[in-house]
PDB file of C-alpha atoms in Angstrom:
ATOM      1  CA  UNK A 157       0.469   0.194   0.270  1.00 65.00           C
ATOM      2  CA  UNK A 158       1.305   3.381  -1.702  1.00 82.00           C
ATOM      3  CA  UNK A 159       0.510   7.110  -0.009  1.00 86.00           C
ATOM      4  CA  UNK A 160      -1.372   7.059  -2.806  1.00 88.00           C
ATOM      5  CA  UNK A 161      -4.127   4.671  -2.084  1.00 90.00           C
ATOM      6  CA  UNK A 162      -4.741   6.554   0.506  1.00 91.00           C
ATOM      7  CA  UNK A 163      -4.693   9.035  -0.764  1.00 92.00           C
ATOM      8  CA  UNK A 164      -7.617   7.652  -3.915  1.00 92.00           C
ATOM      9  CA  UNK A 165      -9.580   6.070   0.175  1.00 93.00           C
ATOM     10  CA  UNK A 166     -10.154   8.595   1.218  1.00 94.00           C
ATOM     11  CA  UNK A 167     -11.129  10.600  -1.806  1.00 94.00           C
ATOM     12  CA  UNK A 168     -13.526   7.712  -2.704  1.00 93.00           C
ATOM     13  CA  UNK A 169     -14.684   7.835   0.602  1.00 93.00           C
ATOM     14  CA  UNK A 170     -15.064  11.661   0.986  1.00 94.00           C
ATOM     15  CA  UNK A 171     -17.381  11.679  -2.522  1.00 93.00           C
ATOM     16  CA  UNK A 172     -19.794   8.529  -0.889  1.00 92.00           C
ATOM     17  CA  UNK A 173     -19.847  10.650   1.755  1.00 92.00           C
ATOM     18  CA  UNK A 174     -20.532  13.548   0.273  1.00 92.00           C
ATOM     19  CA  UNK A 175     -23.232  12.092  -2.217  1.00 88.00           C
ATOM     20  CA  UNK A 176     -25.389   9.928   0.624  1.00 87.00           C
ATOM     21  CA  UNK A 177     -25.901  13.388   2.460  1.00 88.00           C
ATOM     22  CA  UNK A 178     -26.506  15.113  -0.273  1.00 85.00           C
ATOM     23  CA  UNK A 179     -29.455  12.140  -1.204  1.00 80.00           C
ATOM     24  CA  UNK A 180     -30.167  11.572   1.890  1.00 79.00           C
ATOM     25  CA  UNK A 181     -31.590  14.928   3.215  1.00 80.00           C
ATOM     26  CA  UNK A 182     -32.243  17.053  -0.045  1.00 74.00           C
ATOM     27  CA  UNK A 183     -35.258  14.402  -0.042  1.00 71.00           C
ATOM     28  CA  UNK A 184     -37.780  14.759   1.317  1.00 74.00           C
ATOM     29  CA  UNK A 185     -40.014  11.690   1.894  1.00 74.00           C
ATOM     30  CA  UNK A 186     -42.292  11.036  -1.320  1.00 78.00           C
ATOM     31  CA  UNK A 187     -46.216  11.472  -1.845  1.00 84.00           C
ATOM     32  CA  UNK A 188     -46.753   8.663  -4.145  1.00 88.00           C
ATOM     33  CA  UNK A 189     -45.437   5.509  -5.116  1.00 89.00           C
ATOM     34  CA  UNK A 190     -44.968   4.839  -9.515  1.00 89.00           C
ATOM     35  CA  UNK A 191     -45.171   1.724 -10.536  1.00 90.00           C
ATOM     36  CA  UNK A 192     -43.117   1.094 -14.371  1.00 89.00           C
ATOM     37  CA  UNK A 193     -42.769  -1.694 -16.242  1.00 89.00           C
ATOM     38  CA  UNK A 194     -40.774  -1.683 -19.352  1.00 84.00           C
ATOM     39  CA  UNK A 195     -40.777   2.243 -18.977  1.00 80.00           C
ATOM     40  CA  UNK A 196     -44.017   2.633 -19.246  1.00 86.00           C
ATOM     41  CA  UNK A 197     -46.023   3.456 -15.936  1.00 87.00           C
ATOM     42  CA  UNK A 198     -48.128   0.546 -15.206  1.00 87.00           C
ATOM     43  CA  UNK A 199     -49.868   2.945 -12.021  1.00 87.00           C
ATOM     44  CA  UNK A 200     -49.444   5.385  -9.635  1.00 88.00           C
ATOM     45  CA  UNK A 201     -50.357   4.810  -6.509  1.00 88.00           C
ATOM     46  CA  UNK A 202     -50.605   6.690  -2.947  1.00 88.00           C
ATOM     47  CA  UNK A 203     -48.118   7.047   0.023  1.00 87.00           C
ATOM     48  CA  UNK A 204     -50.762   6.923   2.779  1.00 87.00           C
ATOM     49  CA  UNK A 205     -52.193   4.120   2.443  1.00 87.00           C
ATOM     50  CA  UNK A 206     -51.279   0.794   3.519  1.00 89.00           C
ATOM     51  CA  UNK A 207     -52.147  -1.513   0.246  1.00 90.00           C
ATOM     52  CA  UNK A 208     -50.997  -4.372  -0.753  1.00 90.00           C
ATOM     53  CA  UNK A 209     -50.568  -4.505  -4.850  1.00 88.00           C
ATOM     54  CA  UNK A 210     -49.656  -7.912  -6.499  1.00 89.00           C
ATOM     55  CA  UNK A 211     -47.930  -6.448 -10.199  1.00 88.00           C
ATOM     56  CA  UNK A 212     -48.498  -9.417 -12.857  1.00 89.00           C
ATOM     57  CA  UNK A 213     -46.713  -8.922 -15.886  1.00 88.00           C
ATOM     58  CA  UNK A 214     -45.505 -10.826 -18.907  1.00 88.00           C
ATOM     59  CA  UNK A 215     -42.703 -10.725 -17.306  1.00 88.00           C
ATOM     60  CA  UNK A 216     -43.130 -12.326 -13.661  1.00 88.00           C
ATOM     61  CA  UNK A 217     -45.277 -11.456 -10.636  1.00 91.00           C
ATOM     62  CA  UNK A 218     -43.763  -8.478  -7.798  1.00 91.00           C
ATOM     63  CA  UNK A 219     -45.676  -8.423  -4.639  1.00 91.00           C
ATOM     64  CA  UNK A 220     -45.925  -4.123  -3.818  1.00 91.00           C
ATOM     65  CA  UNK A 221     -46.060  -3.231  -0.235  1.00 91.00           C
ATOM     66  CA  UNK A 222     -46.883   0.432   1.052  1.00 90.00           C
ATOM     67  CA  UNK A 223     -47.269   0.281   4.932  1.00 88.00           C
ATOM     68  CA  UNK A 224     -46.441   3.618   6.995  1.00 87.00           C
ATOM     69  CA  UNK A 225     -45.686   5.914   3.598  1.00 86.00           C
ATOM     70  CA  UNK A 226     -43.010   3.227   2.853  1.00 89.00           C
ATOM     71  CA  UNK A 227     -42.541   1.220   0.040  1.00 91.00           C
ATOM     72  CA  UNK A 228     -40.881  -2.878  -0.370  1.00 91.00           C
ATOM     73  CA  UNK A 229     -41.264  -5.684  -2.721  1.00 91.00           C
ATOM     74  CA  UNK A 230     -42.444  -7.820  -0.697  1.00 91.00           C
ATOM     75  CA  UNK A 231     -42.281 -11.688  -2.660  1.00 90.00           C
ATOM     76  CA  UNK A 232     -41.386 -11.979  -5.919  1.00 91.00           C
ATOM     77  CA  UNK A 233     -41.001 -14.956  -8.671  1.00 89.00           C
ATOM     78  CA  UNK A 234     -37.668 -13.575 -10.911  1.00 87.00           C
ATOM     79  CA  UNK A 235     -34.349 -15.805 -10.060  1.00 84.00           C
ATOM     80  CA  UNK A 236     -32.094 -13.492  -7.688  1.00 81.00           C
ATOM     81  CA  UNK A 237     -35.255 -11.817  -5.709  1.00 85.00           C
ATOM     82  CA  UNK A 238     -32.837  -8.774  -5.254  1.00 84.00           C
ATOM     83  CA  UNK A 239     -35.756  -6.637  -4.743  1.00 87.00           C
ATOM     84  CA  UNK A 240     -36.955  -8.035  -2.664  1.00 88.00           C
ATOM     85  CA  UNK A 241     -33.735  -8.264  -0.342  1.00 85.00           C
ATOM     86  CA  UNK A 242     -33.527  -4.474  -1.117  1.00 85.00           C
ATOM     87  CA  UNK A 243     -34.906  -1.943   2.136  1.00 82.00           C
ATOM     88  CA  UNK A 244     -37.309  -0.096   2.689  1.00 86.00           C
ATOM     89  CA  UNK A 245     -37.447   2.962   0.294  1.00 87.00           C
ATOM     90  CA  UNK A 246     -39.318   6.483   1.773  1.00 84.00           C
ATOM     91  CA  UNK A 247     -37.594   9.477   0.320  1.00 83.00           C
ATOM     92  CA  UNK A 248     -38.892  11.420  -3.307  1.00 82.00           C
ATOM     93  CA  UNK A 249     -35.943   9.434  -6.276  1.00 80.00           C
ATOM     94  CA  UNK A 250     -35.326   6.366  -3.475  1.00 83.00           C
ATOM     95  CA  UNK A 251     -35.921   3.095  -6.211  1.00 85.00           C
ATOM     96  CA  UNK A 252     -36.424  -0.101  -6.336  1.00 88.00           C
ATOM     97  CA  UNK A 253     -36.216  -2.478  -9.212  1.00 87.00           C
ATOM     98  CA  UNK A 254     -36.564  -5.918 -10.748  1.00 87.00           C
ATOM     99  CA  UNK A 255     -34.629  -6.183 -14.009  1.00 83.00           C
ATOM    100  CA  UNK A 256     -35.688  -9.280 -15.003  1.00 85.00           C
ATOM    101  CA  UNK A 257     -39.446  -8.096 -14.605  1.00 88.00           C
ATOM    102  CA  UNK A 258     -38.116  -5.022 -15.867  1.00 88.00           C
ATOM    103  CA  UNK A 259     -40.115  -3.361 -13.194  1.00 89.00           C
ATOM    104  CA  UNK A 260     -38.947  -0.374 -11.752  1.00 89.00           C
ATOM    105  CA  UNK A 261     -41.257   1.059  -8.318  1.00 90.00           C
ATOM    106  CA  UNK A 262     -39.725   5.447  -7.663  1.00 88.00           C
ATOM    107  CA  UNK A 263     -41.529   7.539  -4.853  1.00 88.00           C
ATOM    108  CA  UNK A 264     -42.623  10.527  -5.933  1.00 84.00           C
ATOM    109  CA  UNK A 265     -43.893  13.808  -5.209  1.00 79.00           C
ATOM    110  CA  UNK A 266     -46.841  13.738  -8.208  1.00 70.00           C
ATOM    111  CA  UNK A 267     -49.125  12.347  -9.935  1.00 62.00           C
ATOM    112  CA  UNK A 268     -47.759  13.151 -12.641  1.00 56.00           C
ATOM    113  CA  UNK A 269     -45.524  11.307 -15.665  1.00 53.00           C
ATOM    114  CA  UNK A 270     -41.644  12.145 -14.579  1.00 51.00           C
ATOM    115  CA  UNK A 271     -40.612  14.527 -18.113  1.00 50.00           C
ATOM    116  CA  UNK A 272     -37.537  12.804 -19.217  1.00 52.00           C
ATOM    117  CA  UNK A 273     -35.865  11.891 -22.713  1.00 43.00           C
ATOM    118  CA  UNK A 274     -38.556   9.667 -24.427  1.00 45.00           C
ATOM    119  CA  UNK A 275     -38.142  10.082 -27.557  1.00 42.00           C
TER     120      UNK A 275
ATOM    121  CA  UNK B 213       7.993 -24.956 -22.486  1.00 52.00           C
ATOM    122  CA  UNK B 214       9.072 -25.556 -26.501  1.00 56.00           C
ATOM    123  CA  UNK B 215       5.578 -24.813 -28.554  1.00 63.00           C
ATOM    124  CA  UNK B 216       5.346 -20.874 -27.206  1.00 83.00           C
ATOM    125  CA  UNK B 217       2.195 -21.236 -29.142  1.00 85.00           C
ATOM    126  CA  UNK B 218       0.162 -23.860 -26.916  1.00 88.00           C
ATOM    127  CA  UNK B 219       1.916 -23.084 -24.016  1.00 85.00           C
ATOM    128  CA  UNK B 220       0.114 -19.737 -24.406  1.00 84.00           C
ATOM    129  CA  UNK B 221      -3.385 -21.142 -25.375  1.00 88.00           C
ATOM    130  CA  UNK B 222      -2.807 -23.034 -22.265  1.00 90.00           C
ATOM    131  CA  UNK B 223      -1.983 -19.925 -19.882  1.00 89.00           C
ATOM    132  CA  UNK B 224      -5.346 -18.113 -21.596  1.00 91.00           C
ATOM    133  CA  UNK B 225      -8.206 -21.086 -20.904  1.00 92.00           C
ATOM    134  CA  UNK B 226      -6.606 -21.315 -17.559  1.00 93.00           C
ATOM    135  CA  UNK B 227      -7.060 -18.127 -16.500  1.00 93.00           C
ATOM    136  CA  UNK B 228     -10.257 -17.567 -17.913  1.00 93.00           C
ATOM    137  CA  UNK B 229     -11.845 -20.899 -16.429  1.00 94.00           C
ATOM    138  CA  UNK B 230     -10.394 -19.414 -12.584  1.00 94.00           C
ATOM    139  CA  UNK B 231     -12.123 -16.317 -13.509  1.00 93.00           C
ATOM    140  CA  UNK B 232     -15.123 -18.163 -14.267  1.00 92.00           C
ATOM    141  CA  UNK B 233     -15.260 -20.653 -11.460  1.00 93.00           C
ATOM    142  CA  UNK B 234     -14.800 -17.554  -8.506  1.00 92.00           C
ATOM    143  CA  UNK B 235     -18.212 -15.779 -10.519  1.00 87.00           C
ATOM    144  CA  UNK B 236     -20.026 -19.372  -9.750  1.00 87.00           C
ATOM    145  CA  UNK B 237     -18.710 -19.893  -6.176  1.00 87.00           C
ATOM    146  CA  UNK B 238     -19.868 -15.687  -5.576  1.00 83.00           C
ATOM    147  CA  UNK B 239     -22.890 -16.753  -7.511  1.00 78.00           C
ATOM    148  CA  UNK B 240     -23.026 -19.213  -4.563  1.00 80.00           C
ATOM    149  CA  UNK B 241     -22.306 -16.686  -1.104  1.00 77.00           C
ATOM    150  CA  UNK B 242     -26.133 -15.281   0.356  1.00 70.00           C
ATOM    151  CA  UNK B 243     -24.147 -11.590  -0.065  1.00 64.00           C
ATOM    152  CA  UNK B 244     -26.795  -9.281   0.493  1.00 54.00           C
ATOM    153  CA  UNK B 245     -25.996  -5.942   1.480  1.00 55.00           C
ATOM    154  CA  UNK B 246     -29.554  -4.488   0.796  1.00 52.00           C
ATOM    155  CA  UNK B 247     -28.794  -2.411  -2.395  1.00 58.00           C
ATOM    156  CA  UNK B 248     -28.700  -4.801  -6.075  1.00 59.00           C
ATOM    157  CA  UNK B 249     -25.546  -5.843  -8.369  1.00 62.00           C
ATOM    158  CA  UNK B 250     -22.972  -5.497  -5.008  1.00 69.00           C
ATOM    159  CA  UNK B 251     -21.029  -8.747  -5.054  1.00 77.00           C
ATOM    160  CA  UNK B 252     -17.265  -9.683  -4.311  1.00 80.00           C
ATOM    161  CA  UNK B 253     -15.778  -9.338  -7.864  1.00 85.00           C
ATOM    162  CA  UNK B 254     -13.648 -12.439  -6.888  1.00 89.00           C
ATOM    163  CA  UNK B 255     -13.285 -13.009 -10.915  1.00 91.00           C
ATOM    164  CA  UNK B 256     -11.593 -10.085 -11.002  1.00 93.00           C
ATOM    165  CA  UNK B 257      -8.526 -11.373  -8.764  1.00 94.00           C
ATOM    166  CA  UNK B 258      -8.149 -12.801 -11.966  1.00 95.00           C
ATOM    167  CA  UNK B 259      -8.456  -9.759 -14.613  1.00 95.00           C
ATOM    168  CA  UNK B 260      -5.967  -7.589 -12.427  1.00 95.00           C
ATOM    169  CA  UNK B 261      -3.170 -10.090 -12.289  1.00 94.00           C
ATOM    170  CA  UNK B 262      -3.592  -9.906 -15.885  1.00 94.00           C
ATOM    171  CA  UNK B 263      -3.154  -7.289 -16.076  1.00 94.00           C
ATOM    172  CA  UNK B 264      -0.197  -6.428 -14.235  1.00 93.00           C
ATOM    173  CA  UNK B 265       1.358  -9.929 -15.647  1.00 91.00           C
ATOM    174  CA  UNK B 266       0.381 -10.168 -19.802  1.00 90.00           C
ATOM    175  CA  UNK B 267      -0.147  -7.750 -22.419  1.00 90.00           C
ATOM    176  CA  UNK B 268      -2.573  -5.236 -22.400  1.00 93.00           C
ATOM    177  CA  UNK B 269      -4.397  -7.011 -25.654  1.00 93.00           C
ATOM    178  CA  UNK B 270      -4.088 -10.429 -23.723  1.00 91.00           C
ATOM    179  CA  UNK B 271      -5.524  -8.907 -19.967  1.00 93.00           C
ATOM    180  CA  UNK B 272      -8.413  -7.259 -22.447  1.00 95.00           C
ATOM    181  CA  UNK B 273      -9.040 -10.853 -23.931  1.00 93.00           C
ATOM    182  CA  UNK B 274      -9.578 -12.531 -20.988  1.00 93.00           C
ATOM    183  CA  UNK B 275     -11.476  -9.575 -18.960  1.00 93.00           C
ATOM    184  CA  UNK B 276     -13.710  -9.276 -22.019  1.00 94.00           C
ATOM    185  CA  UNK B 277     -14.003 -13.841 -21.951  1.00 93.00           C
ATOM    186  CA  UNK B 278     -14.786 -14.422 -18.405  1.00 90.00           C
ATOM    187  CA  UNK B 279     -17.772 -11.463 -18.738  1.00 91.00           C
ATOM    188  CA  UNK B 280     -19.143 -13.306 -21.491  1.00 92.00           C
ATOM    189  CA  UNK B 281     -18.918 -16.532 -20.114  1.00 90.00           C
ATOM    190  CA  UNK B 282     -20.578 -15.939 -16.704  1.00 86.00           C
ATOM    191  CA  UNK B 283     -23.117 -13.310 -18.541  1.00 85.00           C
ATOM    192  CA  UNK B 284     -24.407 -16.204 -20.642  1.00 87.00           C
ATOM    193  CA  UNK B 285     -24.594 -18.831 -17.772  1.00 86.00           C
ATOM    194  CA  UNK B 286     -25.061 -17.123 -14.731  1.00 78.00           C
ATOM    195  CA  UNK B 287     -26.332 -13.870 -16.497  1.00 75.00           C
ATOM    196  CA  UNK B 288     -29.341 -12.507 -19.094  1.00 74.00           C
ATOM    197  CA  UNK B 289     -29.006  -9.905 -21.646  1.00 79.00           C
ATOM    198  CA  UNK B 290     -29.004  -6.562 -18.677  1.00 76.00           C
ATOM    199  CA  UNK B 291     -27.616  -7.774 -16.728  1.00 79.00           C
ATOM    200  CA  UNK B 292     -24.445  -8.214 -19.684  1.00 86.00           C
ATOM    201  CA  UNK B 293     -25.287  -5.386 -20.794  1.00 86.00           C
ATOM    202  CA  UNK B 294     -24.657  -4.335 -17.434  1.00 85.00           C
ATOM    203  CA  UNK B 295     -21.255  -6.205 -16.467  1.00 87.00           C
ATOM    204  CA  UNK B 296     -19.815  -5.267 -19.991  1.00 90.00           C
ATOM    205  CA  UNK B 297     -20.003  -1.631 -19.210  1.00 91.00           C
ATOM    206  CA  UNK B 298     -18.856  -2.044 -16.077  1.00 91.00           C
ATOM    207  CA  UNK B 299     -16.064  -4.115 -16.791  1.00 92.00           C
ATOM    208  CA  UNK B 300     -14.874  -2.725 -20.173  1.00 94.00           C
ATOM    209  CA  UNK B 301     -14.723   1.471 -18.858  1.00 95.00           C
ATOM    210  CA  UNK B 302     -13.177  -0.990 -15.578  1.00 95.00           C
ATOM    211  CA  UNK B 303     -10.091  -2.646 -18.174  1.00 95.00           C
ATOM    212  CA  UNK B 304      -9.675   0.693 -18.989  1.00 95.00           C
ATOM    213  CA  UNK B 305      -9.221   3.043 -16.248  1.00 95.00           C
ATOM    214  CA  UNK B 306      -6.953  -0.137 -14.669  1.00 95.00           C
ATOM    215  CA  UNK B 307      -4.984  -0.345 -17.759  1.00 94.00           C
ATOM    216  CA  UNK B 308      -4.591   3.920 -17.573  1.00 94.00           C
ATOM    217  CA  UNK B 309      -3.674   4.098 -14.087  1.00 93.00           C
ATOM    218  CA  UNK B 310      -0.944   0.909 -14.652  1.00 92.00           C
ATOM    219  CA  UNK B 311       1.262   3.352 -14.926  1.00 89.00           C
ATOM    220  CA  UNK B 312       0.172   5.845 -12.085  1.00 86.00           C
ATOM    221  CA  UNK B 313       1.713   6.333  -8.036  1.00 87.00           C
ATOM    222  CA  UNK B 314      -0.984   4.292  -7.440  1.00 89.00           C
ATOM    223  CA  UNK B 315      -0.164   0.373  -5.801  1.00 91.00           C
ATOM    224  CA  UNK B 316      -1.328  -1.500  -7.929  1.00 92.00           C
ATOM    225  CA  UNK B 317      -4.243  -2.043  -4.687  1.00 93.00           C
ATOM    226  CA  UNK B 318      -5.359   1.223  -5.366  1.00 94.00           C
ATOM    227  CA  UNK B 319      -5.812  -0.270  -9.050  1.00 95.00           C
ATOM    228  CA  UNK B 320      -7.769  -2.554  -7.880  1.00 95.00           C
ATOM    229  CA  UNK B 321     -10.174  -0.305  -5.714  1.00 95.00           C
ATOM    230  CA  UNK B 322      -9.903   2.237  -8.799  1.00 95.00           C
ATOM    231  CA  UNK B 323     -11.679  -0.384 -11.274  1.00 95.00           C
ATOM    232  CA  UNK B 324     -13.186  -1.646  -9.032  1.00 94.00           C
ATOM    233  CA  UNK B 325     -15.134   1.774  -7.904  1.00 94.00           C
ATOM    234  CA  UNK B 326     -15.287   2.371 -12.158  1.00 94.00           C
ATOM    235  CA  UNK B 327     -16.609  -0.781 -12.645  1.00 93.00           C
ATOM    236  CA  UNK B 328     -20.029  -0.025  -9.914  1.00 90.00           C
ATOM    237  CA  UNK B 329     -20.218   3.632 -11.082  1.00 90.00           C
ATOM    238  CA  UNK B 330     -20.476   1.521 -14.811  1.00 90.00           C
ATOM    239  CA  UNK B 331     -22.836  -0.332 -14.249  1.00 87.00           C
ATOM    240  CA  UNK B 332     -25.175   2.338 -12.215  1.00 85.00           C
ATOM    241  CA  UNK B 333     -24.667   4.719 -14.829  1.00 87.00           C
ATOM    242  CA  UNK B 334     -26.145   1.781 -17.725  1.00 86.00           C
ATOM    243  CA  UNK B 335     -28.239   0.356 -15.444  1.00 80.00           C
ATOM    244  CA  UNK B 336     -29.406   4.350 -15.228  1.00 80.00           C
ATOM    245  CA  UNK B 337     -29.875   4.948 -18.922  1.00 83.00           C
ATOM    246  CA  UNK B 338     -31.127   1.536 -20.092  1.00 78.00           C
ATOM    247  CA  UNK B 339     -34.545   1.943 -17.543  1.00 71.00           C
ATOM    248  CA  UNK B 340     -34.238   5.461 -18.600  1.00 69.00           C
ATOM    249  CA  UNK B 341     -34.470   5.737 -14.390  1.00 68.00           C
ATOM    250  CA  UNK B 342     -32.837   7.906 -12.736  1.00 67.00           C
ATOM    251  CA  UNK B 343     -33.572   7.024  -9.013  1.00 69.00           C
ATOM    252  CA  UNK B 344     -29.893   4.508 -10.174  1.00 73.00           C
ATOM    253  CA  UNK B 345     -28.465   7.431  -8.311  1.00 77.00           C
ATOM    254  CA  UNK B 346     -29.268   6.709  -4.746  1.00 78.00           C
ATOM    255  CA  UNK B 347     -27.573   3.520  -5.396  1.00 81.00           C
ATOM    256  CA  UNK B 348     -23.982   5.196  -5.958  1.00 86.00           C
ATOM    257  CA  UNK B 349     -22.434   6.423  -1.903  1.00 88.00           C
ATOM    258  CA  UNK B 350     -24.047   2.940  -0.954  1.00 86.00           C
ATOM    259  CA  UNK B 351     -21.971   1.108  -3.954  1.00 88.00           C
ATOM    260  CA  UNK B 352     -18.716   4.388  -4.390  1.00 91.00           C
ATOM    261  CA  UNK B 353     -17.854   2.532   0.137  1.00 91.00           C
ATOM    262  CA  UNK B 354     -18.633  -1.096  -1.509  1.00 90.00           C
ATOM    263  CA  UNK B 355     -16.079  -0.995  -4.849  1.00 91.00           C
ATOM    264  CA  UNK B 356     -13.607   0.444  -1.874  1.00 93.00           C
ATOM    265  CA  UNK B 357     -13.866  -2.787  -0.147  1.00 92.00           C
ATOM    266  CA  UNK B 358     -14.080  -5.007  -2.701  1.00 92.00           C
ATOM    267  CA  UNK B 359     -11.400  -3.108  -4.644  1.00 94.00           C
ATOM    268  CA  UNK B 360      -8.511  -3.838  -1.792  1.00 94.00           C
ATOM    269  CA  UNK B 361      -9.767  -7.327  -1.077  1.00 93.00           C
ATOM    270  CA  UNK B 362      -9.129  -8.026  -4.564  1.00 94.00           C
ATOM    271  CA  UNK B 363      -6.032  -6.363  -4.503  1.00 94.00           C
ATOM    272  CA  UNK B 364      -4.240  -7.707  -2.002  1.00 94.00           C
ATOM    273  CA  UNK B 365      -4.996 -11.431  -2.509  1.00 94.00           C
ATOM    274  CA  UNK B 366      -3.885 -10.219  -6.567  1.00 94.00           C
ATOM    275  CA  UNK B 367      -0.499  -9.089  -5.307  1.00 93.00           C
ATOM    276  CA  UNK B 368       0.946 -12.073  -4.474  1.00 93.00           C
ATOM    277  CA  UNK B 369       0.153 -13.575  -7.329  1.00 91.00           C
ATOM    278  CA  UNK B 370       1.602 -12.064  -9.227  1.00 91.00           C
ATOM    279  CA  UNK B 371       4.695 -11.864  -7.307  1.00 91.00           C
ATOM    280  CA  UNK B 372       5.064 -15.176  -8.060  1.00 89.00           C
ATOM    281  CA  UNK B 373       3.356 -15.187 -11.550  1.00 85.00           C
ATOM    282  CA  UNK B 374       6.284 -12.413 -13.159  1.00 85.00           C
ATOM    283  CA  UNK B 375       9.433 -13.893 -10.383  1.00 83.00           C
ATOM    284  CA  UNK B 376       8.631 -17.385 -12.111  1.00 74.00           C
ATOM    285  CA  UNK B 377       7.570 -16.498 -15.660  1.00 67.00           C
ATOM    286  CA  UNK B 378       5.264 -18.937 -16.012  1.00 52.00           C
ATOM    287  CA  UNK B 379       2.390 -16.526 -17.192  1.00 48.00           C
ATOM    288  CA  UNK B 380       5.011 -14.327 -18.998  1.00 50.00           C
ATOM    289  CA  UNK B 381       4.250 -15.162 -22.746  1.00 49.00           C
TER     290      UNK B 381
END
């Protein structure tokens, strides 16, 4: 290990820390949860109501649970179940993604389609 | 050895098989960090060793083949795309930093961090979502840790290989 290595590690940790703080304090708890499959909005649900959404698409099934203003995926039939292992999300912009099922669960502020380059 | 070409092929095959085996081994470990895409990256030990014992083109071949092989066997099209993006970027960075003041461990860390960042970037682009940026801090730290681990493992291996000139072609 040389001195330059330590500097690199410090820089990486510093950037990670700064980004983490910015992301954490820079965003608030969201109002809605947007469910997208294949980049198309499947549904937008309010975060205020506790509910369970069973998402059945051509790609597979995911169970999305909204509870206490947080969202999590409790079950899925994808092979790696990374979405299930993901921690709960609650802040605007946070998302849980199931790649095999092309599913993106995002916390948003408004009940409107995200303005995104989609040409 | 008499036939240099046969030796070359053997070494390539051996390293690729090793990387493949490490990828498989890794998929068996029940590691969960709560965020997708975090792996130990054990197969990268082979890539780092290749970067420090073989010519750039030879090392690149190893890097690409192992991504392709593991991706086709254990993953799907999308995971393959992310792996390629991250792996290629990581390889180029490591090759470039090899001549810098960083030690092999530092280069490995840089490689791991870029690998993760590259994967995140491509995932965000393909899935049309900017939400992936929330994974950024975790992946950076994970990259630093796994890169350090990979580097520490690859260093003694590289030293031995270069000393005995077994892998030099």
